[in-house]
mmCIF file of C-alpha atoms and ligand atoms in Angstrom:
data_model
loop_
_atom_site.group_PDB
_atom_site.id
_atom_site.type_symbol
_atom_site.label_atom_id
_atom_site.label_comp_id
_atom_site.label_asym_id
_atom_site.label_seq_id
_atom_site.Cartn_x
_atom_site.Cartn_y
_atom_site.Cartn_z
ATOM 1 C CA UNK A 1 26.615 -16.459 -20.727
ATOM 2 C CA UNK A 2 29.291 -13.703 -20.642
ATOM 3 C CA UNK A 3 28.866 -10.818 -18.690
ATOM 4 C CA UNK A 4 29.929 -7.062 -19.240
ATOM 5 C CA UNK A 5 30.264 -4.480 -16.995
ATOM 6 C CA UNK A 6 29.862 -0.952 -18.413
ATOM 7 C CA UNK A 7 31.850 1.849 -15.821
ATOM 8 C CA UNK A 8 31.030 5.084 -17.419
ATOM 9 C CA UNK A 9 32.584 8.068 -16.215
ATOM 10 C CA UNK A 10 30.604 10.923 -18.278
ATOM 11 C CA UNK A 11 28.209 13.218 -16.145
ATOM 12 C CA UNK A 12 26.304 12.808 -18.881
ATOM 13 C CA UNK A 13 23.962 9.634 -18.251
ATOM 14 C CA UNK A 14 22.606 9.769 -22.366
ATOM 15 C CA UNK A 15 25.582 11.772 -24.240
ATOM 16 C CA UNK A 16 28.297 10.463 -26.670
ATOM 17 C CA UNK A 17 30.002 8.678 -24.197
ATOM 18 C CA UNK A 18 26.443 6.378 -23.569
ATOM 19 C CA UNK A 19 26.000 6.196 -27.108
ATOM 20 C CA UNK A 20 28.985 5.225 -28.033
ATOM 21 C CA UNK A 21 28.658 2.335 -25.368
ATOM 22 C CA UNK A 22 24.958 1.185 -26.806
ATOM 23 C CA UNK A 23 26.427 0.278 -30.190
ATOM 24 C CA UNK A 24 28.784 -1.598 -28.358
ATOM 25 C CA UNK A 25 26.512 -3.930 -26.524
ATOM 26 C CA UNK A 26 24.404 -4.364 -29.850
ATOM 27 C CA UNK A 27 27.276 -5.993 -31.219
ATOM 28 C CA UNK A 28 26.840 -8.815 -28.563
ATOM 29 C CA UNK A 29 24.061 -9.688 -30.485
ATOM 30 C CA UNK A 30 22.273 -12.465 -29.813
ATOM 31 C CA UNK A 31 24.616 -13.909 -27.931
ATOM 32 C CA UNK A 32 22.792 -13.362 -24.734
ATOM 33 C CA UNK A 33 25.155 -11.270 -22.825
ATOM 34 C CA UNK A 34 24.556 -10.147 -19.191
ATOM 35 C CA UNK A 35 25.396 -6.461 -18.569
ATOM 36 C CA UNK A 36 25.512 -3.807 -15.891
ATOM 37 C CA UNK A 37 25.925 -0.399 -16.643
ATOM 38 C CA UNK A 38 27.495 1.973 -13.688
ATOM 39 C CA UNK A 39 27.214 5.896 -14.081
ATOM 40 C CA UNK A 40 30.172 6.835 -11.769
ATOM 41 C CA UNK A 41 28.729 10.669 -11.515
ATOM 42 C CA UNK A 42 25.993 9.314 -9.470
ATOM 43 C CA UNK A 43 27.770 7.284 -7.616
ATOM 44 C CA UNK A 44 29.502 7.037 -3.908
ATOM 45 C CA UNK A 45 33.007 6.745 -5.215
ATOM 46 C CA UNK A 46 35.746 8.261 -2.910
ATOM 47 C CA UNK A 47 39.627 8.663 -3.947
ATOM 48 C CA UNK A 48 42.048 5.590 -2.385
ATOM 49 C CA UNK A 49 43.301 6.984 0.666
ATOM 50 C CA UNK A 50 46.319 5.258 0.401
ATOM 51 C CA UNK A 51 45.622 3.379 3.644
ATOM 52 C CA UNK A 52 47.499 0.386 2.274
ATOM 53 C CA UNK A 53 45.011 -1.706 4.441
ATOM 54 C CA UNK A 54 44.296 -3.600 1.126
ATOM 55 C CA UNK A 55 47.841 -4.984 0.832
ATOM 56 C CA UNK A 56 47.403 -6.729 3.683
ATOM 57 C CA UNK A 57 43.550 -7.564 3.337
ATOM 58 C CA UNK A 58 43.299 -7.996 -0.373
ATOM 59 C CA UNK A 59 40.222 -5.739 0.182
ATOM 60 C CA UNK A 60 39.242 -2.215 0.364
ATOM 61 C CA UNK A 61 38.098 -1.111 3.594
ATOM 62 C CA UNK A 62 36.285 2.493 2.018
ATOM 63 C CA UNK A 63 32.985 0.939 2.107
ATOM 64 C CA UNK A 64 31.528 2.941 -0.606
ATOM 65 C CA UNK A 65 29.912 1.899 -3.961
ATOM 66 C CA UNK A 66 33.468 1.044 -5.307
ATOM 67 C CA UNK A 67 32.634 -2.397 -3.396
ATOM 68 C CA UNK A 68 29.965 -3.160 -5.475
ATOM 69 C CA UNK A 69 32.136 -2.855 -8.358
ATOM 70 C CA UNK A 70 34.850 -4.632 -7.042
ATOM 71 C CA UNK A 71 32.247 -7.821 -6.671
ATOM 72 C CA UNK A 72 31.431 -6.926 -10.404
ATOM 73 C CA UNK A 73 35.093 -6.894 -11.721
ATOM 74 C CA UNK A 74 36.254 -9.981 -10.357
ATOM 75 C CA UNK A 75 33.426 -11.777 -11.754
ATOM 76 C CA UNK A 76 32.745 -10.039 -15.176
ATOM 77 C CA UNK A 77 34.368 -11.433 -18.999
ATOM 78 C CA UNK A 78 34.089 -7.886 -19.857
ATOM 79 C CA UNK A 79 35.151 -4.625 -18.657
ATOM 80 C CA UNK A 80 34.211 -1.310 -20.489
ATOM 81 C CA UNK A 81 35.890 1.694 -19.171
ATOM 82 C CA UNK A 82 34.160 4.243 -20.664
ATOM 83 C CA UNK A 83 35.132 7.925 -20.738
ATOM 84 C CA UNK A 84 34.857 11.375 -22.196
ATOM 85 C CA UNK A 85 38.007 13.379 -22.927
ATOM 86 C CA UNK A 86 39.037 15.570 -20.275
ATOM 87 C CA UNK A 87 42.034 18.072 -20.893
ATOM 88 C CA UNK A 88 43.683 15.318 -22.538
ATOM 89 C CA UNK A 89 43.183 12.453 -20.330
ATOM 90 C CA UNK A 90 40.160 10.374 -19.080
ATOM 91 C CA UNK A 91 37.569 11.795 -16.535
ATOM 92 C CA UNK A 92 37.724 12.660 -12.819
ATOM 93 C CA UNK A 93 34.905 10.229 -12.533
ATOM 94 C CA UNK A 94 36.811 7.646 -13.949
ATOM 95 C CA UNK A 95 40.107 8.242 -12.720
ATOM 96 C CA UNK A 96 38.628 8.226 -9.388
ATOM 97 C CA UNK A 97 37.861 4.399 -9.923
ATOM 98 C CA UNK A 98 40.446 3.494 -11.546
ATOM 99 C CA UNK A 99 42.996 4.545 -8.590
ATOM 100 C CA UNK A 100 40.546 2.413 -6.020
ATOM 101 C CA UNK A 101 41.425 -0.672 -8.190
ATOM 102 C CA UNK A 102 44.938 -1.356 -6.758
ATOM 103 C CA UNK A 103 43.495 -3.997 -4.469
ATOM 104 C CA UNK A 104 43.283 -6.409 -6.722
ATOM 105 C CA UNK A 105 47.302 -5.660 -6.734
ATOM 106 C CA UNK A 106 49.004 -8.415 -4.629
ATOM 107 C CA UNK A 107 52.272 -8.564 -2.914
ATOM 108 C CA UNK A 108 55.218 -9.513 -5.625
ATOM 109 C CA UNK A 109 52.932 -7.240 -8.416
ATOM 110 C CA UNK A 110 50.668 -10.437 -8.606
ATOM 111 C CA UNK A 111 47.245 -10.457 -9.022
ATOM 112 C CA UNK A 112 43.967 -11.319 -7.731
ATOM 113 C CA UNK A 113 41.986 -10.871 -10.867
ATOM 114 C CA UNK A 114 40.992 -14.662 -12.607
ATOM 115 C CA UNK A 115 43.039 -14.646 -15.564
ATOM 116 C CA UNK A 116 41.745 -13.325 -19.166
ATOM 117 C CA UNK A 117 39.370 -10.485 -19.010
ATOM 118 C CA UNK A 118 38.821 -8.483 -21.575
ATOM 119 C CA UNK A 119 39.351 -4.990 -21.368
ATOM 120 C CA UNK A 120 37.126 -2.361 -24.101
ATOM 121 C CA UNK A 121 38.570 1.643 -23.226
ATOM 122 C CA UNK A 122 35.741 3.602 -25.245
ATOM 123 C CA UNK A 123 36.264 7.083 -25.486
ATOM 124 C CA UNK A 124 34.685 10.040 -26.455
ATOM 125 C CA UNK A 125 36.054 13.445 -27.529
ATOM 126 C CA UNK A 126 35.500 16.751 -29.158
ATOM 127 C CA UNK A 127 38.696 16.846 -31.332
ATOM 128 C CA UNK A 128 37.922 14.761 -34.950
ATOM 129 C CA UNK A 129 41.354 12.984 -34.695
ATOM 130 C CA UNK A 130 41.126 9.808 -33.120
ATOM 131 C CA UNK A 131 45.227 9.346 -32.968
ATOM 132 C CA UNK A 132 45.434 12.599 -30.629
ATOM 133 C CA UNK A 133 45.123 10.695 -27.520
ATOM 134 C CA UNK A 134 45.798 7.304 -28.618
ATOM 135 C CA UNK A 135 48.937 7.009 -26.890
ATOM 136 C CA UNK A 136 47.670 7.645 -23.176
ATOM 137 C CA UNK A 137 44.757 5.305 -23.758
ATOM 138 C CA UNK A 138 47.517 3.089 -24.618
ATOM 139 C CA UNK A 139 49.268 3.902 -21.357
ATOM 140 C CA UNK A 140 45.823 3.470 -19.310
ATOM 141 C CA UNK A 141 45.320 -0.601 -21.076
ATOM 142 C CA UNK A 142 48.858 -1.225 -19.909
ATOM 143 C CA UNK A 143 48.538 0.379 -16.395
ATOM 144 C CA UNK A 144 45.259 -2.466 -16.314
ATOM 145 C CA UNK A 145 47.290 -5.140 -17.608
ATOM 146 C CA UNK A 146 49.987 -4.622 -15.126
ATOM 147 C CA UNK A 147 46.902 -4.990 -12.879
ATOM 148 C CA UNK A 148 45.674 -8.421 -14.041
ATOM 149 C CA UNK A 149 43.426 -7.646 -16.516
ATOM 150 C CA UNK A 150 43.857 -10.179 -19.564
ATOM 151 C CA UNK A 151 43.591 -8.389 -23.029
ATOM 152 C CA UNK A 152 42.461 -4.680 -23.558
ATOM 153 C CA UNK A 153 41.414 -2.644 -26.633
ATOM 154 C CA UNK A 154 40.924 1.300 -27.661
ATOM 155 C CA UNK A 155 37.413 2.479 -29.565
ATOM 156 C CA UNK A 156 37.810 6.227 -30.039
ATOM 157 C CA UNK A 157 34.886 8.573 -31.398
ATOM 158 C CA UNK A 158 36.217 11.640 -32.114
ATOM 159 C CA UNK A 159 34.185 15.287 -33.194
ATOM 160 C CA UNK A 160 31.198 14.193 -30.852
ATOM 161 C CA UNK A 161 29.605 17.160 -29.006
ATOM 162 C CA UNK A 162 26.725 15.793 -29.051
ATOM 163 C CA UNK A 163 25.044 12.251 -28.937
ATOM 164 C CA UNK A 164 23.945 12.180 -32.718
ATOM 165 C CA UNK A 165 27.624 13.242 -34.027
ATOM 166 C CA UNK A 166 28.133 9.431 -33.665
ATOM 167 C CA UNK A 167 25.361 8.727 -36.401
ATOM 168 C CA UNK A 168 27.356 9.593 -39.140
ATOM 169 C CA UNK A 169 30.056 7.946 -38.725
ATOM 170 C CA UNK A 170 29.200 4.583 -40.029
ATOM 171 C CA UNK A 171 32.795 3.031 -39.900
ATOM 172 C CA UNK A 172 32.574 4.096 -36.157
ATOM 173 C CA UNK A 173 29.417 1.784 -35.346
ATOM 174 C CA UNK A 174 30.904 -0.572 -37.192
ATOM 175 C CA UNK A 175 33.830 -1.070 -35.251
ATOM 176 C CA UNK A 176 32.173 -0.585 -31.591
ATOM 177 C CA UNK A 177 29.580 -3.363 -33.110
ATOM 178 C CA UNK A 178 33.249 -5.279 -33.563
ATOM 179 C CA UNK A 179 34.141 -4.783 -30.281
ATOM 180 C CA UNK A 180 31.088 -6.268 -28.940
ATOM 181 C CA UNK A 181 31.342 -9.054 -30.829
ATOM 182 C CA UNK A 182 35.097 -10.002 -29.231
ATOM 183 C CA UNK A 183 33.800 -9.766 -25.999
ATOM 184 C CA UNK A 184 31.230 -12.400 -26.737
ATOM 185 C CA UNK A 185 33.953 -14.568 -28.551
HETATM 186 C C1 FMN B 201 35.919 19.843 -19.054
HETATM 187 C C2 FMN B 201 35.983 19.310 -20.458
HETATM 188 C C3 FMN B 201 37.216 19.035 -21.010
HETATM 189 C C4 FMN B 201 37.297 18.537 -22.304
HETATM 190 N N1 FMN B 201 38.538 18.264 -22.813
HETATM 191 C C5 FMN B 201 38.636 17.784 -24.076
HETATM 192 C C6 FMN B 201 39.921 17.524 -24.625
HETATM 193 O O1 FMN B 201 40.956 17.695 -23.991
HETATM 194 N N2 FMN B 201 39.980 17.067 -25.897
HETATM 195 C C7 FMN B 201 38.845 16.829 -26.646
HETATM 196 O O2 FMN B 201 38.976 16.401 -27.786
HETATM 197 N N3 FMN B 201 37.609 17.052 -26.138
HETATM 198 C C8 FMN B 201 37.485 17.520 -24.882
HETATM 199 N N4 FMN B 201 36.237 17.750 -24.344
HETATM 200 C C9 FMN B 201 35.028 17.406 -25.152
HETATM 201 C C10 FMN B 201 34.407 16.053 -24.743
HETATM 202 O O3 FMN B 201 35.393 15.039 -24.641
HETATM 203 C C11 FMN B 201 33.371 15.571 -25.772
HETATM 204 O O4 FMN B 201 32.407 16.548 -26.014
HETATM 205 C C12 FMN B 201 32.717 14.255 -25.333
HETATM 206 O O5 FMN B 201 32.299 13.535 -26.456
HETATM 207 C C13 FMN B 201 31.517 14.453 -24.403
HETATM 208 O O6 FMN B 201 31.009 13.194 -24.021
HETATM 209 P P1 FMN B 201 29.668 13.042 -23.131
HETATM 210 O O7 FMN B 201 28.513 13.504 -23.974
HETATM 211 O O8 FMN B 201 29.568 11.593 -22.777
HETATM 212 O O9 FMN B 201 29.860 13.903 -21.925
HETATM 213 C C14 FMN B 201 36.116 18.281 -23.059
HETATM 214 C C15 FMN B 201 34.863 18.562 -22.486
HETATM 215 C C16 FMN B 201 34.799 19.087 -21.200
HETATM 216 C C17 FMN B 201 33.446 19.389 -20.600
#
């Protein structure tokens, strides 16, 4: 059975972001997927301190609820970073996790991640085009390939203010039904 972990970094536990995410994990189907869900906003997530002790320990020493979701990562299939559009860029909530991830960084820009996990960025935003921001989504699935993460693909929603924006858009749920499909491959 594959499993998928869902970070979210909206504030907003059942907005666009959320429901963008649930037609994602429909398209798993059948298949039997496990997945965990993580609301960052909630959460006990400090900024990397730039200690550096994880170069030399392969492990964070912040003992927060970013070790939780270290234990998660390194044993998921499936990674969804999920995220609302904030001034042009993901949000503080996820950003915030993101940065804590350079453990799995190793001496020599190795890494400690197994090999081949899939990657879903799914992203919400007010603005109707989706191409706006492509390009520093783009930059974010590289910056978590150079980190060991396998494969990595965009969904964007774009004009959501609101949760049932999305429902109209059937080409939309389509696609994030696509997406959860691949991770079940
Ligand atoms: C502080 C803030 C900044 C935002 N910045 C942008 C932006 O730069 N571009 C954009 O298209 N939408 C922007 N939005 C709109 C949100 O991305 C959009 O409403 C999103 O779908 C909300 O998702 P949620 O319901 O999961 O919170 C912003 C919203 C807030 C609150």
């Amino acid at each position: 059975m594959k499993k998928i972990i869902v970070l979210n970094g909206s504030p907003h536990e059942h907005g666009c972001t959320s429901a963008l995410v649930d037609e994602v994990i429909k398209g798993t189907g059948n298949h039997g997927a496990e997945v965990k869900f993580y609301y960052l906003n909630g959460m006990n997530i400090k900024g990397c301190q730039e200690c550096r002790a994880c170069t030399e320990k392969g492990r964070c020493v912040q003992q927060d609820d970013m070790q939780e979701i270290f234990d998660e990562i390194a044993s998921a299939d499936g990674i969804v970073f999920a995220t609302p559009v904030y001034m042009w860029q993901m949000s503080a909530q996820l950003k915030t996790a993101v940065d804590r991830l350079l453990p799995f960084l190793r001496p020599g820009y190795t890494s400690s991640l197994e090999k081949g996990k899939k990657v879903l960025l799914a992203i919400t935003q007010g603005r109707s085009d989706t191409s706006f921001f492509r390009h520093y989504f783009e930059h974010v699935g590289n910056n978590l390939l150079f980190l060991g993460f396998g494969s990595y693909k965009i969904l964007i929603a774009g004009g959501t203010r609101q949760p049932e924006d999305l429902t109209n858009q059937a080409g939309l749920l389509e696609e994030a039904r696509q997406m959860g499909q691949w991770f079940v491959e």
